[in-house]
JSON list of C-alpha atoms in Angstrom, two decimals:
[
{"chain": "A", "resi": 57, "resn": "UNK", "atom": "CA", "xyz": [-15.32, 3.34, -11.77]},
{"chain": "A", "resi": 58, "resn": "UNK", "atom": "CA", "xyz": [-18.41, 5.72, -11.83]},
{"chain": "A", "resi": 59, "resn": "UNK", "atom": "CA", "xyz": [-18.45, 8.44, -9.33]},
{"chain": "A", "resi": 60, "resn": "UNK", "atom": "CA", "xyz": [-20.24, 7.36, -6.06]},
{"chain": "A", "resi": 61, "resn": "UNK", "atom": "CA", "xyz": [-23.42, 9.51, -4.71]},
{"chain": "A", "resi": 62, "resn": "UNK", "atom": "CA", "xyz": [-24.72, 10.40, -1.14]},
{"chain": "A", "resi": 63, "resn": "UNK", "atom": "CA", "xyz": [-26.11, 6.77, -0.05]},
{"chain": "A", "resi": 64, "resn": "UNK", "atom": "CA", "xyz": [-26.77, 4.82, 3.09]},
{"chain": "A", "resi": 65, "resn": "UNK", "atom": "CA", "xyz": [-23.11, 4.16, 3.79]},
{"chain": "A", "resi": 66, "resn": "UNK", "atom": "CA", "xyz": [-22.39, 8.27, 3.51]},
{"chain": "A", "resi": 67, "resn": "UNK", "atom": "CA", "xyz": [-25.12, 10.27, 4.74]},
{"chain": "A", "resi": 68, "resn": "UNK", "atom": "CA", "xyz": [-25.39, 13.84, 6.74]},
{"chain": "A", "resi": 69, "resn": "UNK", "atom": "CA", "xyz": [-23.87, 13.56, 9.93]},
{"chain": "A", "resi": 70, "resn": "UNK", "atom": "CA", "xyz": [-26.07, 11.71, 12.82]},
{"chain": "A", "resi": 71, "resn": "UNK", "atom": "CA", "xyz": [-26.14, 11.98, 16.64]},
{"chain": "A", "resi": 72, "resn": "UNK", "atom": "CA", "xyz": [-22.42, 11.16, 17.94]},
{"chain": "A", "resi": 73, "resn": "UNK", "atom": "CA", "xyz": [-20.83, 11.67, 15.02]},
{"chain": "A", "resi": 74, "resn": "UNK", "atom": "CA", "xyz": [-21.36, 15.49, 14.32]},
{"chain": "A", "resi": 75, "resn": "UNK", "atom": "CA", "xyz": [-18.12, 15.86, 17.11]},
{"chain": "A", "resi": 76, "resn": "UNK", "atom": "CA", "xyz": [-16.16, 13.73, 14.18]},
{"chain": "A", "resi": 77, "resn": "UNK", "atom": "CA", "xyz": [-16.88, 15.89, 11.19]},
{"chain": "A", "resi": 78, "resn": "UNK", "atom": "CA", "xyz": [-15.54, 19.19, 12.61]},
{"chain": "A", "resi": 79, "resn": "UNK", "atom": "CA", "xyz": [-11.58, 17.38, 12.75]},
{"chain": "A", "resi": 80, "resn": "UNK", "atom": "CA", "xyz": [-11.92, 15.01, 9.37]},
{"chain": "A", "resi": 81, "resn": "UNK", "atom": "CA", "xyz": [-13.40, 17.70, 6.83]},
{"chain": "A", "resi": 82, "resn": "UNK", "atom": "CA", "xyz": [-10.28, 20.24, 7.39]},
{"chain": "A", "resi": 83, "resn": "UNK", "atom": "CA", "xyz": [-8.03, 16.95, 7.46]},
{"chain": "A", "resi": 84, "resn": "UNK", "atom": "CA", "xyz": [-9.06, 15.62, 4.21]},
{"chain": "A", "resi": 85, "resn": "UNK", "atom": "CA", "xyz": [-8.31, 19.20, 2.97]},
{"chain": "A", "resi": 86, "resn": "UNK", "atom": "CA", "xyz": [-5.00, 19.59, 3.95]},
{"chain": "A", "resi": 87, "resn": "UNK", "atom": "CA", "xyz": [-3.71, 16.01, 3.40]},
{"chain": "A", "resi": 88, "resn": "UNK", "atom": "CA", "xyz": [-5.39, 16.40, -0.35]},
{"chain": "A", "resi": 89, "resn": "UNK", "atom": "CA", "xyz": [-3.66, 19.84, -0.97]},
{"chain": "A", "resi": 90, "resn": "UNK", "atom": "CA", "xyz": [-0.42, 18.54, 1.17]},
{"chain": "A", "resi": 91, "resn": "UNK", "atom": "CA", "xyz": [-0.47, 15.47, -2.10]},
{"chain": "A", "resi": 92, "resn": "UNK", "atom": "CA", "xyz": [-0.97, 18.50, -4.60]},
{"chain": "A", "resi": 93, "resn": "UNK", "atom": "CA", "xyz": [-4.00, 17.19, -5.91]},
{"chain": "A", "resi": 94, "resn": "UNK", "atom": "CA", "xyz": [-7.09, 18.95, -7.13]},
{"chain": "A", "resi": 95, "resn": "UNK", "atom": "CA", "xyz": [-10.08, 18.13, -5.86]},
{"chain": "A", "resi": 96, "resn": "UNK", "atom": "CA", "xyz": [-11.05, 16.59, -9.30]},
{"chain": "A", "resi": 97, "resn": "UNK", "atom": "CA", "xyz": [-8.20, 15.00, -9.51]},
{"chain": "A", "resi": 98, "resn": "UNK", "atom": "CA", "xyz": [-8.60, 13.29, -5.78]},
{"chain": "A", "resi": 99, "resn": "UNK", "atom": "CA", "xyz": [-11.98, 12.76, -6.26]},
{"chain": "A", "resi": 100, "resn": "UNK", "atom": "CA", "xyz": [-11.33, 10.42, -9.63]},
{"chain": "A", "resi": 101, "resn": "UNK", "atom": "CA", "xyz": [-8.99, 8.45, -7.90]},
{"chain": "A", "resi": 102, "resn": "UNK", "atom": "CA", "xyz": [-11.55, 7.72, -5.26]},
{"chain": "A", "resi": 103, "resn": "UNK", "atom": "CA", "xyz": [-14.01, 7.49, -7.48]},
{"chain": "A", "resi": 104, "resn": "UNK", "atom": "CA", "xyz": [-16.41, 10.35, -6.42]},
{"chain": "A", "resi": 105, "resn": "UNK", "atom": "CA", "xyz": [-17.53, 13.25, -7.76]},
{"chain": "A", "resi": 106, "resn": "UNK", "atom": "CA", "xyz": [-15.98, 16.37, -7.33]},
{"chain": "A", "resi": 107, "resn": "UNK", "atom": "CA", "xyz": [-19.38, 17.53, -6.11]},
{"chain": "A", "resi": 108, "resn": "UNK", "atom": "CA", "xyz": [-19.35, 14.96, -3.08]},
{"chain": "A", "resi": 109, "resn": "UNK", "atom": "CA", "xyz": [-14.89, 15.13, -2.14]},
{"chain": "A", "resi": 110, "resn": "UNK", "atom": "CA", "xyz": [-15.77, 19.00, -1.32]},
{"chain": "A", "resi": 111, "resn": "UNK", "atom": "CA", "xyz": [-19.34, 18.22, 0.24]},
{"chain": "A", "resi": 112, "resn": "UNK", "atom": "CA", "xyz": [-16.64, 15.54, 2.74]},
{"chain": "A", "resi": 113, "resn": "UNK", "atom": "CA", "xyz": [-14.53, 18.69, 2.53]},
{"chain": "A", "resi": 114, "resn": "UNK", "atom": "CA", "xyz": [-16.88, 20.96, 4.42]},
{"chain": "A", "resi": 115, "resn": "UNK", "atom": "CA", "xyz": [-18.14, 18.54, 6.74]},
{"chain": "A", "resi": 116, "resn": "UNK", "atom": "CA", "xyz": [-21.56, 18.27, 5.05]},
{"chain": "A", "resi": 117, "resn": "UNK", "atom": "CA", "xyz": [-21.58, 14.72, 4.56]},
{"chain": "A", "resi": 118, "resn": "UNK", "atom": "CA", "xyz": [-19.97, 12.14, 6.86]},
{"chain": "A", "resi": 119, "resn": "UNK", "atom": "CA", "xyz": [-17.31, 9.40, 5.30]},
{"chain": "A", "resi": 120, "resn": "UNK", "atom": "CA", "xyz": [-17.57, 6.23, 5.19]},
{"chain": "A", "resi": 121, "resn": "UNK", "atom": "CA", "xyz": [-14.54, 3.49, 6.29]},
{"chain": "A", "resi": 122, "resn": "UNK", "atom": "CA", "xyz": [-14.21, 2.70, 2.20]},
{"chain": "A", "resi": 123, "resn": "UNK", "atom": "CA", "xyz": [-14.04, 5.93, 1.28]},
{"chain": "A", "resi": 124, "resn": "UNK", "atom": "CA", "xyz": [-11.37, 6.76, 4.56]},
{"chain": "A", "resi": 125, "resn": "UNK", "atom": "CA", "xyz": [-8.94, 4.24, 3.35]},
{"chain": "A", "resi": 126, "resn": "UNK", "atom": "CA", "xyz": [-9.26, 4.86, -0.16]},
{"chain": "A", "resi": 127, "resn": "UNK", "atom": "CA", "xyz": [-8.35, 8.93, 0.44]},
{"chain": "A", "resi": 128, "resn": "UNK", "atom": "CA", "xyz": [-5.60, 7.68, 2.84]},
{"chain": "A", "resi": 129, "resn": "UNK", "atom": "CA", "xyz": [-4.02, 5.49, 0.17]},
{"chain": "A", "resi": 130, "resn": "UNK", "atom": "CA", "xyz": [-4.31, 8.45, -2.35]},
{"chain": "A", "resi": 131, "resn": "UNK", "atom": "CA", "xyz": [-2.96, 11.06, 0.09]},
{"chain": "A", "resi": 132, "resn": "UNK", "atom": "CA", "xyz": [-0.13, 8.65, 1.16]},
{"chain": "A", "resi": 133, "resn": "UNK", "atom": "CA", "xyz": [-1.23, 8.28, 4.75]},
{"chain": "A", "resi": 134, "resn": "UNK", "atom": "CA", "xyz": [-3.39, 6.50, 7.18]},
{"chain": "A", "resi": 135, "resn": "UNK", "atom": "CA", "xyz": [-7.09, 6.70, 8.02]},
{"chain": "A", "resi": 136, "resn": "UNK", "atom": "CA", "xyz": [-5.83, 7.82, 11.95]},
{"chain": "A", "resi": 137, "resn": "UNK", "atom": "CA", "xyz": [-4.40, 10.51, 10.32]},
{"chain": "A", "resi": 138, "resn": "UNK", "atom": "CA", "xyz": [-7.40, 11.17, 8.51]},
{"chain": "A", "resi": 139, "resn": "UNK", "atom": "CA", "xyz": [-9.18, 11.63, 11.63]},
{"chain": "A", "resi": 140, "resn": "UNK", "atom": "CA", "xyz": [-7.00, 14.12, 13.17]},
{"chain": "A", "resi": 141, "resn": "UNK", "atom": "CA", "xyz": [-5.48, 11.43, 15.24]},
{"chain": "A", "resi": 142, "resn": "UNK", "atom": "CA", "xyz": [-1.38, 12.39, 16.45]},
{"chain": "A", "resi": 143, "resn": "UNK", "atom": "CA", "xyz": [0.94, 10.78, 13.92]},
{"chain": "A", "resi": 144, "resn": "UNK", "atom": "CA", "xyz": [3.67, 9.30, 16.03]},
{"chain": "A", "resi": 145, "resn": "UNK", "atom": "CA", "xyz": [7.47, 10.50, 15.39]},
{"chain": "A", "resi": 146, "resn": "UNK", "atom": "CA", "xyz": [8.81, 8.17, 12.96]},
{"chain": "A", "resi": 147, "resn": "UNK", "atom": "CA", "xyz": [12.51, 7.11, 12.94]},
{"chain": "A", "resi": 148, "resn": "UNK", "atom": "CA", "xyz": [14.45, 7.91, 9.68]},
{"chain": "A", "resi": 149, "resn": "UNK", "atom": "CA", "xyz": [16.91, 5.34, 10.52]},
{"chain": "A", "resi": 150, "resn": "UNK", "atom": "CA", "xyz": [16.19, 1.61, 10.61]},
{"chain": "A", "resi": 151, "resn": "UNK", "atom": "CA", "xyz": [19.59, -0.41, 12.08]},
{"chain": "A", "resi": 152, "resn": "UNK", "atom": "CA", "xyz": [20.46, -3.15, 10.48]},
{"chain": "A", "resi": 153, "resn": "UNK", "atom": "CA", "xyz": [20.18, -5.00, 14.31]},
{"chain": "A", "resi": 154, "resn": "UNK", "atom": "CA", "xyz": [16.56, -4.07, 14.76]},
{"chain": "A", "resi": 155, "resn": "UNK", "atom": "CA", "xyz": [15.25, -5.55, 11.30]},
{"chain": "A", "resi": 156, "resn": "UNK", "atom": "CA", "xyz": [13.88, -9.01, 12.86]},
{"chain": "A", "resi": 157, "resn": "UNK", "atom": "CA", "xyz": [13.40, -11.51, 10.34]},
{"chain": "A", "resi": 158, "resn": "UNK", "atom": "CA", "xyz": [10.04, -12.88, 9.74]},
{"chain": "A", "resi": 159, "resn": "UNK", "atom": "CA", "xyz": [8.67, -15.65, 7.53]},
{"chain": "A", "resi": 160, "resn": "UNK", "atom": "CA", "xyz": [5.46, -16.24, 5.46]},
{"chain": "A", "resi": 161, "resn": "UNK", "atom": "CA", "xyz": [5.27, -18.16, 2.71]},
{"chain": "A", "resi": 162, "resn": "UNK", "atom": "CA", "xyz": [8.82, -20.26, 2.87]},
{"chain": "A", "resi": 163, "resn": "UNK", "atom": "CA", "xyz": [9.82, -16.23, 2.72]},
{"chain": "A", "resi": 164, "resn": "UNK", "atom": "CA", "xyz": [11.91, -14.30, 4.87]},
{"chain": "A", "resi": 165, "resn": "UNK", "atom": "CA", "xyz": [11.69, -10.91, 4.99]},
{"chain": "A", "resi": 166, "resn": "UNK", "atom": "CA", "xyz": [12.86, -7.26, 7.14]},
{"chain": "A", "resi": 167, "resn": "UNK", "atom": "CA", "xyz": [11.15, -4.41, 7.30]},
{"chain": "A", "resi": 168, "resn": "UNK", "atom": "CA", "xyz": [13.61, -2.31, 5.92]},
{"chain": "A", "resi": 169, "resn": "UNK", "atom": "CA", "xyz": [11.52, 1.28, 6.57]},
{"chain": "A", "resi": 170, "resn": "UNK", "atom": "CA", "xyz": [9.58, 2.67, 8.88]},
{"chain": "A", "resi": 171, "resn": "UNK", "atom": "CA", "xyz": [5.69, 1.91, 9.12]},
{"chain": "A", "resi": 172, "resn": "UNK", "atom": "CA", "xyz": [2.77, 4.30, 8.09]},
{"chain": "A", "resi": 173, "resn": "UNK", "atom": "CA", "xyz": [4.55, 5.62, 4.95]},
{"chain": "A", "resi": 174, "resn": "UNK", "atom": "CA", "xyz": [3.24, 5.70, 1.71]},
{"chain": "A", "resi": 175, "resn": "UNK", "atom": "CA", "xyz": [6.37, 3.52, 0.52]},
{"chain": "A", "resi": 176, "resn": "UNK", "atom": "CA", "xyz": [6.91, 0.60, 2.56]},
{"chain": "A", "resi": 177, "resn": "UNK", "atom": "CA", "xyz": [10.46, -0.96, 1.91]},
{"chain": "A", "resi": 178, "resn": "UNK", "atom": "CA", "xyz": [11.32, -4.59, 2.79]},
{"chain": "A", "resi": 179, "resn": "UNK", "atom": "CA", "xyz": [14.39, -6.81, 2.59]},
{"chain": "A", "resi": 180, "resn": "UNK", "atom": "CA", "xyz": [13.39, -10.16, 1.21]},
{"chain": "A", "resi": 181, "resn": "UNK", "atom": "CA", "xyz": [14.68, -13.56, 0.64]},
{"chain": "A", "resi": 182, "resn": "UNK", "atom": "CA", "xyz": [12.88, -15.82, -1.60]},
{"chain": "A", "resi": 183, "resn": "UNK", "atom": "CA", "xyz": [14.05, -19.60, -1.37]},
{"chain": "A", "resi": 184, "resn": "UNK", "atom": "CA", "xyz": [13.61, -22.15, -4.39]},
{"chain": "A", "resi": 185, "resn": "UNK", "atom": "CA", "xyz": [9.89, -23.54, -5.62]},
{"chain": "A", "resi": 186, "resn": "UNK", "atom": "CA", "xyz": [8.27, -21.24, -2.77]},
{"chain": "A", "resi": 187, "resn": "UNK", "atom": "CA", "xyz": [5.16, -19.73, -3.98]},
{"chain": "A", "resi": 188, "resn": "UNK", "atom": "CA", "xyz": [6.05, -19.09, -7.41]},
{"chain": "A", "resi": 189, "resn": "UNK", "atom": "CA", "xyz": [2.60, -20.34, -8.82]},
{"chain": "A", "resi": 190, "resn": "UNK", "atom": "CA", "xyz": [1.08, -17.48, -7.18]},
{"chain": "A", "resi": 191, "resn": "UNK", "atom": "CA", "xyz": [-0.15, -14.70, -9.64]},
{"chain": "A", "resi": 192, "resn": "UNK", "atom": "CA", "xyz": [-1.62, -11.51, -7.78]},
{"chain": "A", "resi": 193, "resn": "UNK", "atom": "CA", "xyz": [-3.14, -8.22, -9.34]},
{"chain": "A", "resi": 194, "resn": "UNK", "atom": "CA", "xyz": [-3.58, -5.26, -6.99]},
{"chain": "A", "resi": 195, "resn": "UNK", "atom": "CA", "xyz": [-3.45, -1.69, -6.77]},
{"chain": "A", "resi": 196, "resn": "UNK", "atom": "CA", "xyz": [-0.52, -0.04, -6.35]},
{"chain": "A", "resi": 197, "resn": "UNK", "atom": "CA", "xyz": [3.35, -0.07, -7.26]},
{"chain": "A", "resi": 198, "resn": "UNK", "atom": "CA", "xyz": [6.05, -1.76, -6.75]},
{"chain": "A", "resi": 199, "resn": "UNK", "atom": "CA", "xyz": [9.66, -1.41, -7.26]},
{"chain": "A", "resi": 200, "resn": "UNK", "atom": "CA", "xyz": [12.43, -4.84, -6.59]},
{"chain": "A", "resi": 201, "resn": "UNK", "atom": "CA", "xyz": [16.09, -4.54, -6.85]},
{"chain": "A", "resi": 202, "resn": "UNK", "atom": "CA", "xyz": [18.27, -8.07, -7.10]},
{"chain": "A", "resi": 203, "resn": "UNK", "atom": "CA", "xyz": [20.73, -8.14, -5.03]},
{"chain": "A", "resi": 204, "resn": "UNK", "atom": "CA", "xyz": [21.61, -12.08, -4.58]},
{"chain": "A", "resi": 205, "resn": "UNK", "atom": "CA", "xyz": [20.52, -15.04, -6.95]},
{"chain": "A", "resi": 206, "resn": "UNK", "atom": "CA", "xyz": [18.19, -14.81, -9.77]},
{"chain": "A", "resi": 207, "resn": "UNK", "atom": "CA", "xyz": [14.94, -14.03, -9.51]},
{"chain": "A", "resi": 208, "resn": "UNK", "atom": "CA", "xyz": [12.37, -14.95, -12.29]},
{"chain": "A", "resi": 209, "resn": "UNK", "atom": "CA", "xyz": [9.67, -12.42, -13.03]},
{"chain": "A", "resi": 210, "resn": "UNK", "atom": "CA", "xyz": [6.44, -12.94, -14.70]},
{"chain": "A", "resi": 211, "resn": "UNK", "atom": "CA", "xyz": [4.51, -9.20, -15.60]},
{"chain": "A", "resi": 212, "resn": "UNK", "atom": "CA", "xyz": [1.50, -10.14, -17.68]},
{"chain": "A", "resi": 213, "resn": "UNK", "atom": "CA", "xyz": [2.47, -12.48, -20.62]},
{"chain": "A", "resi": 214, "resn": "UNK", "atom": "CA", "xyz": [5.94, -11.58, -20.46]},
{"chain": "A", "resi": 215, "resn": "UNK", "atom": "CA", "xyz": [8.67, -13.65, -18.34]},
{"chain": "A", "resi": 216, "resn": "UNK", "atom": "CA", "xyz": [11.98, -11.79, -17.27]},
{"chain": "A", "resi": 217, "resn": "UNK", "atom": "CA", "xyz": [15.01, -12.97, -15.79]},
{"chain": "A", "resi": 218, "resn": "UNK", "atom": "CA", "xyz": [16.61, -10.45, -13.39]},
{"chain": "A", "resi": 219, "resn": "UNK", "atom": "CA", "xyz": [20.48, -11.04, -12.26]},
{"chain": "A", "resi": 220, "resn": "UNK", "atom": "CA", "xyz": [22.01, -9.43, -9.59]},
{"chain": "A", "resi": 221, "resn": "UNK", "atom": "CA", "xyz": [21.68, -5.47, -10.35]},
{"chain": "A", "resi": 222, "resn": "UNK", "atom": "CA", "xyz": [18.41, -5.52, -12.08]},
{"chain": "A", "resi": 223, "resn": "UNK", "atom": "CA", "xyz": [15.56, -4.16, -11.07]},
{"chain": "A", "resi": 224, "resn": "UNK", "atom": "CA", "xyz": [11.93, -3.81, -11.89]},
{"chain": "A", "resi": 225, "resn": "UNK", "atom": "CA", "xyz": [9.17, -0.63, -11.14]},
{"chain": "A", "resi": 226, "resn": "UNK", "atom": "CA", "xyz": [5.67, -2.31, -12.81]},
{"chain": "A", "resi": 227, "resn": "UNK", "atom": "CA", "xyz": [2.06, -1.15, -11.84]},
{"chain": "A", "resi": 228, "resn": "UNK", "atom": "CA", "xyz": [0.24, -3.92, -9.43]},
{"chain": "A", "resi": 229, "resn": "UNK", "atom": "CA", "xyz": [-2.82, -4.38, -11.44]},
{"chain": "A", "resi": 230, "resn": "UNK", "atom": "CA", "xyz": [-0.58, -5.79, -13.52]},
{"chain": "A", "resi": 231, "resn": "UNK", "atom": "CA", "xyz": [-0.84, -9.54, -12.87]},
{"chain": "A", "resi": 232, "resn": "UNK", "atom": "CA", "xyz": [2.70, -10.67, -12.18]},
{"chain": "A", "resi": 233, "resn": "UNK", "atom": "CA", "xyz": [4.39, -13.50, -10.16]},
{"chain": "A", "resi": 234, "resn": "UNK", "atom": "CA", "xyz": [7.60, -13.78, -8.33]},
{"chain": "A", "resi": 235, "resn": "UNK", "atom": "CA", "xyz": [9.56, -16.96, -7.86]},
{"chain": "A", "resi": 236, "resn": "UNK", "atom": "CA", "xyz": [13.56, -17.13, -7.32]},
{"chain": "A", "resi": 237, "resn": "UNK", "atom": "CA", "xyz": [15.26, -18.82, -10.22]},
{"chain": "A", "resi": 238, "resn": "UNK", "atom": "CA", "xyz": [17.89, -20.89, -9.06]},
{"chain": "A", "resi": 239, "resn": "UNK", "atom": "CA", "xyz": [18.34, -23.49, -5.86]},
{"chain": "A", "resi": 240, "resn": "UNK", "atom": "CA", "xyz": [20.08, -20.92, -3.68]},
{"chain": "A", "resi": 241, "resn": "UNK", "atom": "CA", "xyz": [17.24, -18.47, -3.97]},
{"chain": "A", "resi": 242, "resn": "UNK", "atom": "CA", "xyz": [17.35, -14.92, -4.37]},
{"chain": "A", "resi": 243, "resn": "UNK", "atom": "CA", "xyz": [18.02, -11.69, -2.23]},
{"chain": "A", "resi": 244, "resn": "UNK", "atom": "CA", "xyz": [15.90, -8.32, -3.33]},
{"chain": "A", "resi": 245, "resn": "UNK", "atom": "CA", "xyz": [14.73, -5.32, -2.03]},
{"chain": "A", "resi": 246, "resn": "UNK", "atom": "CA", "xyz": [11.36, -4.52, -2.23]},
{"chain": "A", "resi": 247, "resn": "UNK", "atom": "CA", "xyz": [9.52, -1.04, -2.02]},
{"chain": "A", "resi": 248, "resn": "UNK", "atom": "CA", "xyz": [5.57, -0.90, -2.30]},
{"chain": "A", "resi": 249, "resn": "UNK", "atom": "CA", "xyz": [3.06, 1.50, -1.99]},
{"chain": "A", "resi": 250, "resn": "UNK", "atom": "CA", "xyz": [0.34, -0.30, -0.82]},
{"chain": "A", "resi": 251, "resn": "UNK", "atom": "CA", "xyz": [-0.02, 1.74, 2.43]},
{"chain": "A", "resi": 252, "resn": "UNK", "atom": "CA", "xyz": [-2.71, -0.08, 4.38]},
{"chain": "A", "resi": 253, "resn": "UNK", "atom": "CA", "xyz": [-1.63, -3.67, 2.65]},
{"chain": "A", "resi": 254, "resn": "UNK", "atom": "CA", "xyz": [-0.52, -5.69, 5.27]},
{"chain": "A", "resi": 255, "resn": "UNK", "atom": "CA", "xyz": [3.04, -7.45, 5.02]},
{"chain": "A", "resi": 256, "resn": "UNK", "atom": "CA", "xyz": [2.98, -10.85, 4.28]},
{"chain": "A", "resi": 257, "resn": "UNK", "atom": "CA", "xyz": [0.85, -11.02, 0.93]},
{"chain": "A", "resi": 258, "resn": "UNK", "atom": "CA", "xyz": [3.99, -10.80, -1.70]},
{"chain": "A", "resi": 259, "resn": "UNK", "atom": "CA", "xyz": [5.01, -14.23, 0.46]},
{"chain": "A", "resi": 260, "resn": "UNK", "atom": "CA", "xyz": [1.51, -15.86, 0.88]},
{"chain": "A", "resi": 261, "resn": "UNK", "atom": "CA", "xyz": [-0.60, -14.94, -1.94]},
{"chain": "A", "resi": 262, "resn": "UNK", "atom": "CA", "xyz": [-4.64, -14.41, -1.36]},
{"chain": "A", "resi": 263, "resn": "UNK", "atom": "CA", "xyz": [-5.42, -18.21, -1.09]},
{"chain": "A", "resi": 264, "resn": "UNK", "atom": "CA", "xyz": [-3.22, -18.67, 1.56]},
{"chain": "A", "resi": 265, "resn": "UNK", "atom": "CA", "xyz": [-3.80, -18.65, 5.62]},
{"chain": "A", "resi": 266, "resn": "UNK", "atom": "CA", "xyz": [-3.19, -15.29, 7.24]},
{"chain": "A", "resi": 267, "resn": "UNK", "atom": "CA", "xyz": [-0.03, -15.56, 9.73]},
{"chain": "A", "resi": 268, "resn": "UNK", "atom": "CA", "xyz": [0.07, -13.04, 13.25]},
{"chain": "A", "resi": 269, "resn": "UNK", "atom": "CA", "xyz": [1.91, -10.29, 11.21]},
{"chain": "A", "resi": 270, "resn": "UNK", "atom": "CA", "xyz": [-0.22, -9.82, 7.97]},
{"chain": "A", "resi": 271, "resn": "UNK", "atom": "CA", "xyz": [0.71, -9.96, 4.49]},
{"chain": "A", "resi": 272, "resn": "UNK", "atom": "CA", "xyz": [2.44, -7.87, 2.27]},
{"chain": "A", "resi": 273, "resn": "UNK", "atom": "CA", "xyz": [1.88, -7.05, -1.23]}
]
């Protein structure tokens, strides 16, 4: 990706939005040197130049929402945090009585962490001949362990099978597919670090209609 320039969707800051600046340029400071990244470094993976990530650093130039949630997903946070908004306490325990089962996709699956993380971790059950046709390619990384069943993995051209035990860490651009290999289905957890993905994508695949909770992976 070629580093993106000053244009009409990032431009010095305008009437009632000059108050924003002042909070988001020290922000995107911190949260970039909190990730121990250089500013070259951050600005590659966001696909600016250097030049521009320290003109957003100093408040000269106002960001847009695609460049916000592309330096929160680098920086392992949220755009709310980006903006100086208060991150809310999170919980480093999640009870096994408060993960409430929700399905998508003929899935099943607990949120097994808490939300706003850079990781989100899931409990997930995947029944027999439920959206196993579905290849997806994102950005990102994820990480499965078996726990129950087999589950049958597809990463590019290769096709695994994983038995309880096994597990797999693979880059999401990758294009892979997920389907559970015998009738019993399979039992896995599942850690991602797609932070502003929704949950319900790993069940439902981009073709399919969004449910009340989102999508996952």
């Amino acid at each position: 990706m070629s580093p993106i320039e000053p244009g009409a969707a990032d431009t010095p800051p305008e009437t009632g939005t000059a108050d924003l600046l002042p909070v988001v340029a020290p922000q995107l400071r911190e949260l970039r040197r909190r990730a121990s990244l250089t500013l070259e470094a951050a600005a590659r993976a966001a696909g600016l130049s250097a030049a521009h990530l320290s003109r957003l650093e100093t408040g000269q130039r106002q960001p847009s929402l695609p460049m916000l949630l592309a330096l929160a997903r680098i920086y392992g946070t949220t755009v709310s945090e980006l903006l100086g908004e208060r991150v809310a306490e999170r919980d480093a325990i999640v009870r096994a009585a408060d993960m409430e089962p929700t399905a998508a996709g003929g899935w099943t699956y607990w949120q097994a962490g808490s939300p706003g993380r850079g990781m989100q971790a899931l409990r997930v059950h995947v029944p027999y001949g439920s959206q196993g046709d579905i290849v997806r390619v994102h950005p990102g990384e994820e990480w499965l362990h078996v726990l129950q069943g087999r589950l049958l993995l597809r990463l590019g051209d290769t096709t695994q099978i994983l038995a309880p035990g096994d597990s797999a860490h693979f880059d999401s651009l990758t294009p892979h597919r997920i389907a559970a290999a015998d009738q019993a289905g399979a039992d896995l957890l599942f850690v991602h670090t797609l932070l502003q993905s929704p949950a319900a994508a790993l069940c439902l695949g981009p073709a399919a209609p969004h449910p009340t909770l989102g999508e996952m992976s």
